[in-house]
PDB file of C-alpha atoms in Angstrom:
ATOM      1  CA  MET M   8      20.914 -18.583-114.464  1.00  0.00           C
ATOM      2  CA  SER M   9      23.117 -15.514-114.665  1.00  0.00           C
ATOM      3  CA  SER M  10      25.322 -14.528-111.686  1.00  0.00           C
ATOM      4  CA  LYS M  11      23.126 -11.362-111.301  1.00  0.00           C
ATOM      5  CA  ALA M  12      19.866 -13.368-111.193  1.00  0.00           C
ATOM      6  CA  PHE M  13      21.489 -15.690-108.678  1.00  0.00           C
ATOM      7  CA  ASP M  14      22.436 -12.756-106.390  1.00  0.00           C
ATOM      8  CA  ILE M  15      18.832 -11.404-106.501  1.00  0.00           C
ATOM      9  CA  THR M  16      17.487 -14.894-105.574  1.00  0.00           C
ATOM     10  CA  LYS M  17      20.051 -15.137-102.748  1.00  0.00           C
ATOM     11  CA  ASN M  18      19.360 -11.674-101.452  1.00  0.00           C
ATOM     12  CA  TYR M  19      15.596 -12.214-101.234  1.00  0.00           C
ATOM     13  CA  ASN M  20      15.433 -15.816-100.041  1.00  0.00           C
ATOM     14  CA  GLN M  21      14.288 -14.563 -96.612  1.00  0.00           C
ATOM     15  CA  LEU M  22      11.167 -13.015 -98.242  1.00  0.00           C
ATOM     16  CA  TRP M  23      10.008 -15.940-100.362  1.00  0.00           C
ATOM     17  CA  ILE M  24       9.568 -19.701 -99.799  1.00  0.00           C
ATOM     18  CA  GLN M  25       8.847 -22.549-102.172  1.00  0.00           C
ATOM     19  CA  CYS M  26       6.143 -25.115-101.700  1.00  0.00           C
ATOM     20  CA  ASP M  27       7.457 -28.719-101.329  1.00  0.00           C
ATOM     21  CA  ASN M  28       4.455 -30.029-103.245  1.00  0.00           C
ATOM     22  CA  CYS M  29       3.649 -27.744-106.212  1.00  0.00           C
ATOM     23  CA  TYR M  30       6.938 -25.788-106.107  1.00  0.00           C
ATOM     24  CA  GLY M  31       5.108 -22.508-106.204  1.00  0.00           C
ATOM     25  CA  LEU M  32       6.720 -19.375-104.723  1.00  0.00           C
ATOM     26  CA  MET M  33       4.907 -17.415-102.044  1.00  0.00           C
ATOM     27  CA  TYR M  34       5.643 -14.701 -99.462  1.00  0.00           C
ATOM     28  CA  LYS M  35       7.300 -16.193 -96.454  1.00  0.00           C
ATOM     29  CA  LYS M  36       4.702 -14.815 -94.068  1.00  0.00           C
ATOM     30  CA  VAL M  37       1.879 -16.828 -95.754  1.00  0.00           C
ATOM     31  CA  GLU M  38      -0.942 -17.414 -93.319  1.00  0.00           C
ATOM     32  CA  MET M  39      -0.508 -20.569 -91.168  1.00  0.00           C
ATOM     33  CA  ASN M  40       2.337 -21.719 -93.470  1.00  0.00           C
ATOM     34  CA  VAL M  41      -0.167 -23.339 -95.864  1.00  0.00           C
ATOM     35  CA  CYS M  42       0.502 -23.105 -99.594  1.00  0.00           C
ATOM     36  CA  GLU M  43      -1.933 -20.684-101.267  1.00  0.00           C
ATOM     37  CA  GLU M  44      -1.835 -22.655-104.454  1.00  0.00           C
ATOM     38  CA  CYS M  45      -2.288 -26.330-103.514  1.00  0.00           C
ATOM     39  CA  GLY M  46      -3.080 -26.246 -99.795  1.00  0.00           C
ATOM     40  CA  HIS M  47       0.068 -28.178 -98.862  1.00  0.00           C
ATOM     41  CA  TYR M  48       1.108 -27.854 -95.187  1.00  0.00           C
ATOM     42  CA  LEU M  49       4.619 -26.317 -95.004  1.00  0.00           C
ATOM     43  CA  LYS M  50       6.843 -27.000 -91.995  1.00  0.00           C
ATOM     44  CA  MET M  51       6.648 -24.577 -89.070  1.00  0.00           C
ATOM     45  CA  THR M  52       9.371 -23.736 -86.559  1.00  0.00           C
ATOM     46  CA  SER M  53       8.715 -24.340 -82.823  1.00  0.00           C
ATOM     47  CA  SER M  54       8.534 -20.580 -82.285  1.00  0.00           C
ATOM     48  CA  GLU M  55       5.905 -20.248 -84.964  1.00  0.00           C
ATOM     49  CA  ARG M  56       3.811 -22.938 -83.387  1.00  0.00           C
ATOM     50  CA  ILE M  57       4.107 -21.391 -79.930  1.00  0.00           C
ATOM     51  CA  GLU M  58       2.944 -18.098 -81.474  1.00  0.00           C
ATOM     52  CA  LEU M  59      -0.023 -19.931 -83.060  1.00  0.00           C
ATOM     53  CA  SER M  60      -1.040 -21.691 -79.887  1.00  0.00           C
ATOM     54  CA  ILE M  61      -0.262 -19.478 -76.883  1.00  0.00           C
ATOM     55  CA  ASP M  62      -1.937 -16.176 -76.034  1.00  0.00           C
ATOM     56  CA  PRO M  63       0.359 -13.146 -76.602  1.00  0.00           C
ATOM     57  CA  GLY M  64       2.447 -12.225 -73.546  1.00  0.00           C
ATOM     58  CA  THR M  65       1.791 -15.354 -71.562  1.00  0.00           C
ATOM     59  CA  TRP M  66       4.649 -17.684 -72.684  1.00  0.00           C
ATOM     60  CA  ASN M  67       7.168 -18.625 -70.009  1.00  0.00           C
ATOM     61  CA  PRO M  68       9.936 -20.887 -71.348  1.00  0.00           C
ATOM     62  CA  MET M  69      11.539 -23.594 -69.194  1.00  0.00           C
ATOM     63  CA  ASP M  70      15.091 -25.069 -69.182  1.00  0.00           C
ATOM     64  CA  GLU M  71      16.357 -22.887 -72.021  1.00  0.00           C
ATOM     65  CA  ASP M  72      19.993 -23.312 -71.003  1.00  0.00           C
ATOM     66  CA  MET M  73      20.013 -27.137 -71.162  1.00  0.00           C
ATOM     67  CA  VAL M  74      22.507 -28.431 -73.816  1.00  0.00           C
ATOM     68  CA  SER M  75      23.909 -31.798 -74.850  1.00  0.00           C
ATOM     69  CA  ALA M  76      27.374 -32.769 -73.620  1.00  0.00           C
ATOM     70  CA  ASP M  77      28.151 -35.570 -76.158  1.00  0.00           C
ATOM     71  CA  PRO M  78      27.743 -38.300 -73.495  1.00  0.00           C
ATOM     72  CA  ILE M  79      29.130 -41.278 -75.537  1.00  0.00           C
ATOM     73  CA  LYS M  80      31.813 -39.199 -77.377  1.00  0.00           C
ATOM     74  CA  PHE M  81      30.258 -40.068 -80.712  1.00  0.00           C
ATOM     75  CA  HIS M  82      32.844 -40.328 -83.528  1.00  0.00           C
ATOM     76  CA  SER M  83      31.964 -39.323 -87.094  1.00  0.00           C
ATOM     77  CA  ARG M  84      34.120 -39.102 -90.178  1.00  0.00           C
ATOM     78  CA  GLU M  85      32.001 -36.253 -91.443  1.00  0.00           C
ATOM     79  CA  GLU M  86      31.291 -33.767 -88.644  1.00  0.00           C
ATOM     80  CA  PRO M  87      31.741 -34.315 -84.883  1.00  0.00           C
ATOM     81  CA  TYR M  88      28.603 -34.398 -82.850  1.00  0.00           C
ATOM     82  CA  LYS M  89      29.525 -31.258 -80.868  1.00  0.00           C
ATOM     83  CA  LYS M  90      30.058 -29.350 -84.067  1.00  0.00           C
ATOM     84  CA  ARG M  91      26.707 -30.569 -85.447  1.00  0.00           C
ATOM     85  CA  ILE M  92      25.058 -29.357 -82.235  1.00  0.00           C
ATOM     86  CA  ALA M  93      26.787 -26.003 -82.492  1.00  0.00           C
ATOM     87  CA  SER M  94      25.785 -25.532 -86.150  1.00  0.00           C
ATOM     88  CA  ALA M  95      22.158 -26.489 -85.440  1.00  0.00           C
ATOM     89  CA  GLN M  96      22.108 -23.995 -82.563  1.00  0.00           C
ATOM     90  CA  LYS M  97      23.490 -21.280 -84.841  1.00  0.00           C
ATOM     91  CA  LYS M  98      20.911 -22.065 -87.563  1.00  0.00           C
ATOM     92  CA  THR M  99      17.841 -22.249 -85.350  1.00  0.00           C
ATOM     93  CA  GLY M 100      18.699 -20.043 -82.331  1.00  0.00           C
ATOM     94  CA  LEU M 101      17.672 -22.948 -80.041  1.00  0.00           C
ATOM     95  CA  THR M 102      19.737 -25.011 -77.634  1.00  0.00           C
ATOM     96  CA  ASP M 103      18.121 -28.313 -78.702  1.00  0.00           C
ATOM     97  CA  ALA M 104      15.259 -29.796 -80.687  1.00  0.00           C
ATOM     98  CA  ILE M 105      12.359 -28.765 -78.370  1.00  0.00           C
ATOM     99  CA  GLN M 106      10.998 -25.735 -76.646  1.00  0.00           C
ATOM    100  CA  THR M 107       9.062 -26.255 -73.388  1.00  0.00           C
ATOM    101  CA  GLY M 108       7.237 -23.915 -71.105  1.00  0.00           C
ATOM    102  CA  THR M 109       3.898 -22.709 -69.791  1.00  0.00           C
ATOM    103  CA  GLY M 110       1.411 -20.183 -71.050  1.00  0.00           C
ATOM    104  CA  GLN M 111      -2.310 -19.560 -71.623  1.00  0.00           C
ATOM    105  CA  LEU M 112      -4.395 -20.978 -74.489  1.00  0.00           C
ATOM    106  CA  ASN M 113      -7.505 -18.857 -74.813  1.00  0.00           C
ATOM    107  CA  GLY M 114      -7.035 -17.981 -71.174  1.00  0.00           C
ATOM    108  CA  ILE M 115      -6.509 -21.627 -70.014  1.00  0.00           C
ATOM    109  CA  PRO M 116      -3.118 -22.269 -68.225  1.00  0.00           C
ATOM    110  CA  VAL M 117      -1.301 -24.977 -70.062  1.00  0.00           C
ATOM    111  CA  ALA M 118       2.108 -26.769 -70.194  1.00  0.00           C
ATOM    112  CA  LEU M 119       3.409 -26.979 -73.731  1.00  0.00           C
ATOM    113  CA  GLY M 120       6.323 -28.735 -75.500  1.00  0.00           C
ATOM    114  CA  VAL M 121       7.020 -28.127 -79.219  1.00  0.00           C
ATOM    115  CA  MET M 122       9.610 -30.072 -81.198  1.00  0.00           C
ATOM    116  CA  ASP M 123      11.557 -28.380 -83.941  1.00  0.00           C
ATOM    117  CA  PHE M 124      12.447 -30.414 -87.036  1.00  0.00           C
ATOM    118  CA  GLN M 125      14.952 -27.825 -88.171  1.00  0.00           C
ATOM    119  CA  PHE M 126      17.250 -28.825 -85.247  1.00  0.00           C
ATOM    120  CA  MET M 127      18.879 -32.114 -86.384  1.00  0.00           C
ATOM    121  CA  GLY M 128      15.577 -33.389 -87.687  1.00  0.00           C
ATOM    122  CA  GLY M 129      13.889 -32.971 -84.369  1.00  0.00           C
ATOM    123  CA  SER M 130      15.799 -36.003 -83.038  1.00  0.00           C
ATOM    124  CA  MET M 131      15.271 -37.008 -79.445  1.00  0.00           C
ATOM    125  CA  GLY M 132      18.423 -37.045 -77.323  1.00  0.00           C
ATOM    126  CA  SER M 133      18.968 -36.750 -73.591  1.00  0.00           C
ATOM    127  CA  VAL M 134      18.202 -32.989 -73.547  1.00  0.00           C
ATOM    128  CA  VAL M 135      14.888 -33.444 -75.365  1.00  0.00           C
ATOM    129  CA  GLY M 136      13.937 -36.294 -73.078  1.00  0.00           C
ATOM    130  CA  GLU M 137      14.915 -34.413 -69.957  1.00  0.00           C
ATOM    131  CA  LYS M 138      13.094 -31.226 -70.944  1.00  0.00           C
ATOM    132  CA  ILE M 139       9.864 -33.130 -71.676  1.00  0.00           C
ATOM    133  CA  THR M 140      10.191 -35.105 -68.413  1.00  0.00           C
ATOM    134  CA  ARG M 141      10.623 -31.936 -66.376  1.00  0.00           C
ATOM    135  CA  LEU M 142       7.714 -30.285 -68.214  1.00  0.00           C
ATOM    136  CA  ILE M 143       5.420 -33.261 -67.430  1.00  0.00           C
ATOM    137  CA  GLU M 144       6.525 -33.259 -63.767  1.00  0.00           C
ATOM    138  CA  TYR M 145       5.855 -29.535 -63.495  1.00  0.00           C
ATOM    139  CA  ALA M 146       2.382 -30.031 -65.081  1.00  0.00           C
ATOM    140  CA  THR M 147       1.755 -32.878 -62.655  1.00  0.00           C
ATOM    141  CA  ASN M 148       2.629 -30.693 -59.629  1.00  0.00           C
ATOM    142  CA  GLN M 149       0.651 -27.700 -60.831  1.00  0.00           C
ATOM    143  CA  CYS M 150      -2.303 -29.775 -62.188  1.00  0.00           C
ATOM    144  CA  LEU M 151      -1.943 -28.278 -65.672  1.00  0.00           C
ATOM    145  CA  PRO M 152      -3.219 -29.812 -68.942  1.00  0.00           C
ATOM    146  CA  LEU M 153      -0.378 -30.892 -71.244  1.00  0.00           C
ATOM    147  CA  ILE M 154       0.251 -30.461 -74.970  1.00  0.00           C
ATOM    148  CA  LEU M 155       3.209 -32.039 -76.851  1.00  0.00           C
ATOM    149  CA  VAL M 156       3.601 -31.083 -80.528  1.00  0.00           C
ATOM    150  CA  CYS M 157       5.652 -33.806 -82.218  1.00  0.00           C
ATOM    151  CA  SER M 158       7.897 -33.384 -85.247  1.00  0.00           C
ATOM    152  CA  SER M 159      10.780 -35.723 -85.239  1.00  0.00           C
ATOM    153  CA  GLY M 160      12.853 -38.299 -87.048  1.00  0.00           C
ATOM    154  CA  GLY M 161      13.109 -40.360 -83.855  1.00  0.00           C
ATOM    155  CA  ALA M 162      15.872 -41.038 -81.331  1.00  0.00           C
ATOM    156  CA  ARG M 163      19.234 -39.330 -81.820  1.00  0.00           C
ATOM    157  CA  MET M 164      21.765 -41.954 -82.907  1.00  0.00           C
ATOM    158  CA  GLN M 165      24.703 -39.829 -81.751  1.00  0.00           C
ATOM    159  CA  GLU M 166      23.620 -40.569 -78.165  1.00  0.00           C
ATOM    160  CA  GLY M 167      23.164 -44.335 -78.610  1.00  0.00           C
ATOM    161  CA  SER M 168      21.178 -46.130 -75.966  1.00  0.00           C
ATOM    162  CA  LEU M 169      20.855 -42.972 -73.863  1.00  0.00           C
ATOM    163  CA  SER M 170      18.533 -41.602 -76.491  1.00  0.00           C
ATOM    164  CA  LEU M 171      16.409 -44.787 -76.406  1.00  0.00           C
ATOM    165  CA  MET M 172      16.216 -44.572 -72.627  1.00  0.00           C
ATOM    166  CA  GLN M 173      14.269 -41.308 -73.051  1.00  0.00           C
ATOM    167  CA  MET M 174      11.306 -43.231 -74.400  1.00  0.00           C
ATOM    168  CA  ALA M 175      10.906 -45.182 -71.125  1.00  0.00           C
ATOM    169  CA  LYS M 176      11.616 -42.183 -68.992  1.00  0.00           C
ATOM    170  CA  ILE M 177       8.937 -40.011 -70.633  1.00  0.00           C
ATOM    171  CA  SER M 178       6.407 -42.786 -70.687  1.00  0.00           C
ATOM    172  CA  SER M 179       6.970 -43.392 -66.969  1.00  0.00           C
ATOM    173  CA  VAL M 180       6.236 -39.790 -65.933  1.00  0.00           C
ATOM    174  CA  LEU M 181       3.286 -39.681 -68.376  1.00  0.00           C
ATOM    175  CA  CYS M 182       1.859 -42.778 -66.618  1.00  0.00           C
ATOM    176  CA  ASP M 183       1.945 -40.941 -63.273  1.00  0.00           C
ATOM    177  CA  TYR M 184       0.507 -37.802 -64.923  1.00  0.00           C
ATOM    178  CA  GLN M 185      -2.394 -39.623 -66.606  1.00  0.00           C
ATOM    179  CA  SER M 186      -3.112 -42.606 -64.318  1.00  0.00           C
ATOM    180  CA  SER M 187      -2.235 -41.416 -60.871  1.00  0.00           C
ATOM    181  CA  LYS M 188      -3.166 -37.727 -61.104  1.00  0.00           C
ATOM    182  CA  LYS M 189      -5.960 -38.165 -63.742  1.00  0.00           C
ATOM    183  CA  LEU M 190      -4.787 -35.193 -65.746  1.00  0.00           C
ATOM    184  CA  PHE M 191      -5.258 -34.526 -69.434  1.00  0.00           C
ATOM    185  CA  TYR M 192      -2.646 -34.815 -72.237  1.00  0.00           C
ATOM    186  CA  ILE M 193      -3.151 -33.918 -75.897  1.00  0.00           C
ATOM    187  CA  SER M 194      -0.620 -35.132 -78.441  1.00  0.00           C
ATOM    188  CA  ILE M 195      -0.400 -33.295 -81.747  1.00  0.00           C
ATOM    189  CA  LEU M 196       1.378 -35.067 -84.535  1.00  0.00           C
ATOM    190  CA  THR M 197       2.822 -33.045 -87.339  1.00  0.00           C
ATOM    191  CA  SER M 198       4.847 -34.087 -90.410  1.00  0.00           C
ATOM    192  CA  PRO M 199       7.063 -35.987 -89.958  1.00  0.00           C
ATOM    193  CA  THR M 200       6.592 -37.900 -86.737  1.00  0.00           C
ATOM    194  CA  THR M 201       8.549 -41.157 -86.742  1.00  0.00           C
ATOM    195  CA  GLY M 202      10.754 -43.545 -84.830  1.00  0.00           C
ATOM    196  CA  GLY M 203      11.069 -43.411 -81.034  1.00  0.00           C
ATOM    197  CA  VAL M 204       8.732 -40.392 -80.695  1.00  0.00           C
ATOM    198  CA  THR M 205       5.896 -42.294 -82.409  1.00  0.00           C
ATOM    199  CA  ALA M 206       6.771 -45.379 -80.308  1.00  0.00           C
ATOM    200  CA  SER M 207       6.506 -43.453 -77.017  1.00  0.00           C
ATOM    201  CA  PHE M 208       4.845 -40.183 -76.016  1.00  0.00           C
ATOM    202  CA  GLY M 209       3.529 -39.396 -79.562  1.00  0.00           C
ATOM    203  CA  MET M 210       0.935 -42.161 -79.272  1.00  0.00           C
ATOM    204  CA  LEU M 211       0.220 -41.904 -75.539  1.00  0.00           C
ATOM    205  CA  GLY M 212      -2.078 -38.873 -75.661  1.00  0.00           C
ATOM    206  CA  ASP M 213      -5.553 -39.023 -74.073  1.00  0.00           C
ATOM    207  CA  ILE M 214      -6.485 -37.328 -77.314  1.00  0.00           C
ATOM    208  CA  ILE M 215      -4.220 -37.810 -80.412  1.00  0.00           C
ATOM    209  CA  ILE M 216      -4.600 -35.082 -83.100  1.00  0.00           C
ATOM    210  CA  ALA M 217      -2.773 -34.953 -86.412  1.00  0.00           C
ATOM    211  CA  GLU M 218      -2.371 -32.222 -89.035  1.00  0.00           C
ATOM    212  CA  PRO M 219      -3.782 -32.928 -92.475  1.00  0.00           C
ATOM    213  CA  TYR M 220      -1.421 -34.986 -94.692  1.00  0.00           C
ATOM    214  CA  ALA M 221       1.075 -35.543 -91.880  1.00  0.00           C
ATOM    215  CA  TYR M 222       3.594 -38.350 -92.365  1.00  0.00           C
ATOM    216  CA  ILE M 223       3.399 -40.548 -89.261  1.00  0.00           C
ATOM    217  CA  ALA M 224       5.235 -43.860 -88.929  1.00  0.00           C
ATOM    218  CA  PHE M 225       7.691 -45.874 -86.857  1.00  0.00           C
ATOM    219  CA  ALA M 226      10.056 -46.926 -89.700  1.00  0.00           C
ATOM    220  CA  GLY M 227      10.188 -45.097 -93.026  1.00  0.00           C
ATOM    221  CA  LYS M 228       8.900 -46.466 -96.246  1.00  0.00           C
ATOM    222  CA  ARG M 229      12.341 -47.145 -97.684  1.00  0.00           C
ATOM    223  CA  VAL M 230      13.568 -48.990 -94.517  1.00  0.00           C
ATOM    224  CA  ILE M 231      10.453 -51.208 -94.476  1.00  0.00           C
ATOM    225  CA  GLU M 232      10.726 -52.121 -98.151  1.00  0.00           C
ATOM    226  CA  GLN M 233      14.384 -52.917 -97.900  1.00  0.00           C
ATOM    227  CA  THR M 234      13.895 -55.039 -94.764  1.00  0.00           C
ATOM    228  CA  LEU M 235      10.738 -56.923 -95.655  1.00  0.00           C
ATOM    229  CA  LYS M 236      11.220 -56.885 -99.453  1.00  0.00           C
ATOM    230  CA  LYS M 237       7.571 -55.762 -99.802  1.00  0.00           C
ATOM    231  CA  ALA M 238       6.114 -52.616-101.224  1.00  0.00           C
ATOM    232  CA  VAL M 239       4.471 -50.149 -98.797  1.00  0.00           C
ATOM    233  CA  PRO M 240       1.089 -49.049-100.185  1.00  0.00           C
ATOM    234  CA  GLU M 241       1.007 -45.448-101.210  1.00  0.00           C
ATOM    235  CA  GLY M 242      -0.456 -43.168 -98.556  1.00  0.00           C
ATOM    236  CA  SER M 243      -0.489 -45.839 -95.881  1.00  0.00           C
ATOM    237  CA  GLN M 244       1.658 -43.799 -93.571  1.00  0.00           C
ATOM    238  CA  ALA M 245      -0.354 -40.586 -94.009  1.00  0.00           C
ATOM    239  CA  ALA M 246      -2.569 -39.198 -91.224  1.00  0.00           C
ATOM    240  CA  GLU M 247      -5.791 -39.843 -93.193  1.00  0.00           C
ATOM    241  CA  SER M 248      -4.998 -43.585 -93.453  1.00  0.00           C
ATOM    242  CA  LEU M 249      -4.102 -43.856 -89.743  1.00  0.00           C
ATOM    243  CA  LEU M 250      -7.353 -42.116 -88.794  1.00  0.00           C
ATOM    244  CA  ARG M 251      -9.368 -44.718 -90.750  1.00  0.00           C
ATOM    245  CA  LYS M 252      -7.515 -47.463 -88.913  1.00  0.00           C
ATOM    246  CA  GLY M 253      -8.239 -45.967 -85.514  1.00  0.00           C
ATOM    247  CA  LEU M 254      -4.734 -44.828 -84.562  1.00  0.00           C
ATOM    248  CA  LEU M 255      -5.782 -41.105 -84.400  1.00  0.00           C
ATOM    249  CA  ASP M 256      -8.693 -39.343 -82.784  1.00  0.00           C
ATOM    250  CA  ALA M 257      -8.954 -36.459 -85.194  1.00  0.00           C
ATOM    251  CA  ILE M 258      -7.298 -34.623 -88.032  1.00  0.00           C
ATOM    252  CA  VAL M 259      -7.582 -30.842 -87.403  1.00  0.00           C
ATOM    253  CA  PRO M 260      -6.395 -28.105 -89.806  1.00  0.00           C
ATOM    254  CA  ARG M 261      -4.113 -25.437 -88.342  1.00  0.00           C
ATOM    255  CA  ASN M 262      -6.651 -22.613 -88.440  1.00  0.00           C
ATOM    256  CA  PRO M 263      -9.190 -24.007 -86.001  1.00  0.00           C
ATOM    257  CA  LEU M 264      -6.659 -26.069 -83.967  1.00  0.00           C
ATOM    258  CA  LYS M 265      -6.362 -23.632 -81.062  1.00  0.00           C
ATOM    259  CA  GLY M 266     -10.180 -23.448 -80.662  1.00  0.00           C
ATOM    260  CA  VAL M 267     -10.549 -27.229 -80.885  1.00  0.00           C
ATOM    261  CA  VAL M 268      -7.885 -27.785 -78.191  1.00  0.00           C
ATOM    262  CA  SER M 269      -9.480 -25.109 -75.986  1.00  0.00           C
ATOM    263  CA  GLU M 270     -12.878 -26.833 -76.240  1.00  0.00           C
ATOM    264  CA  LEU M 271     -11.303 -30.187 -75.335  1.00  0.00           C
ATOM    265  CA  PHE M 272      -9.713 -28.753 -72.280  1.00  0.00           C
ATOM    266  CA  GLN M 273     -13.011 -27.205 -71.109  1.00  0.00           C
ATOM    267  CA  LEU M 274     -14.792 -30.550 -71.659  1.00  0.00           C
ATOM    268  CA  HIS M 275     -12.218 -32.004 -69.258  1.00  0.00           C
ATOM    269  CA  ALA M 276     -12.819 -29.249 -66.618  1.00  0.00           C
ATOM    270  CA  PHE M 277      -9.884 -26.966 -67.457  1.00  0.00           C
ATOM    271  CA  PHE M 278     -11.262 -23.490 -67.729  1.00  0.00           C
ATOM    272  CA  PRO M 279      -9.992 -19.991 -68.532  1.00  0.00           C
ATOM    273  CA  LEU M 280      -8.711 -17.828 -65.708  1.00  0.00           C
ATOM    274  CA  ASN M 281     -11.074 -15.059 -64.547  1.00  0.00           C
ATOM    275  CA  LYS M 282     -10.140 -11.672 -65.869  1.00  0.00           C
ATOM    276  CA  ASN M 283      -9.233 -10.535 -62.354  1.00  0.00           C
ATOM    277  CA  GLU M 284      -6.761 -13.466 -61.968  1.00  0.00           C
ATOM    278  CA  ILE M 285      -4.884 -12.838 -65.180  1.00  0.00           C
ATOM    279  CA  LYS M 286      -1.558 -11.223 -64.445  1.00  0.00           C
TER     280      LYS M 286
END
């Protein structure tokens, strides 16, 4: 490739994206981030998912200023943890790997948390755990239905056992939300959802929905094969396989997802606000 051609590609990389599956090029604003050639589901940012799910003008973010303080002073030969956090913040415009808040979904007030894989692989550290916990507590107090959109490589190793503690903390407040208050939680699993997220709140939904072809697992294929010395069957960690085995309730494409979630909420007695009540 000539230097001139490289400059053209570099200058226009904000306009075009390449499919991970068929490698076809398409305009970056492709509808629902689904490849027009092969139907492959491309990754979405947390902001894009909020825009897809929440009615315009109703999103109210929570705990936006919460940042990690490197609690165990993690040492790395490559890049210090604080610098990795800073570079991820600069890249994504987020303070950590999740956005939480409240809004309306087809007029229904909801509490929503959306993980962002672009921020250190969506890893769950103390900030992610605390933001989800506060969101659930707020939803409990306000009697709001809850949606958590998962996209994560699991617990964040740079925070050691503190990141693992988030699994128990979130599960505990979810137990109060679901069992004591009898409220309704929908878990939406996107690709990839693995590790401690799968092992905790990802699989605790009253209804568990996955996107088509989503990669969902606890340990990755390579780790399993190296540990057990056995081959993992192709496709066994895909959403379609997990649905057949009863681990999921439904696989829903992106286009009808908002309508499906809205219907589920109404079936569980969460209804849209009257027009006079909408601010």
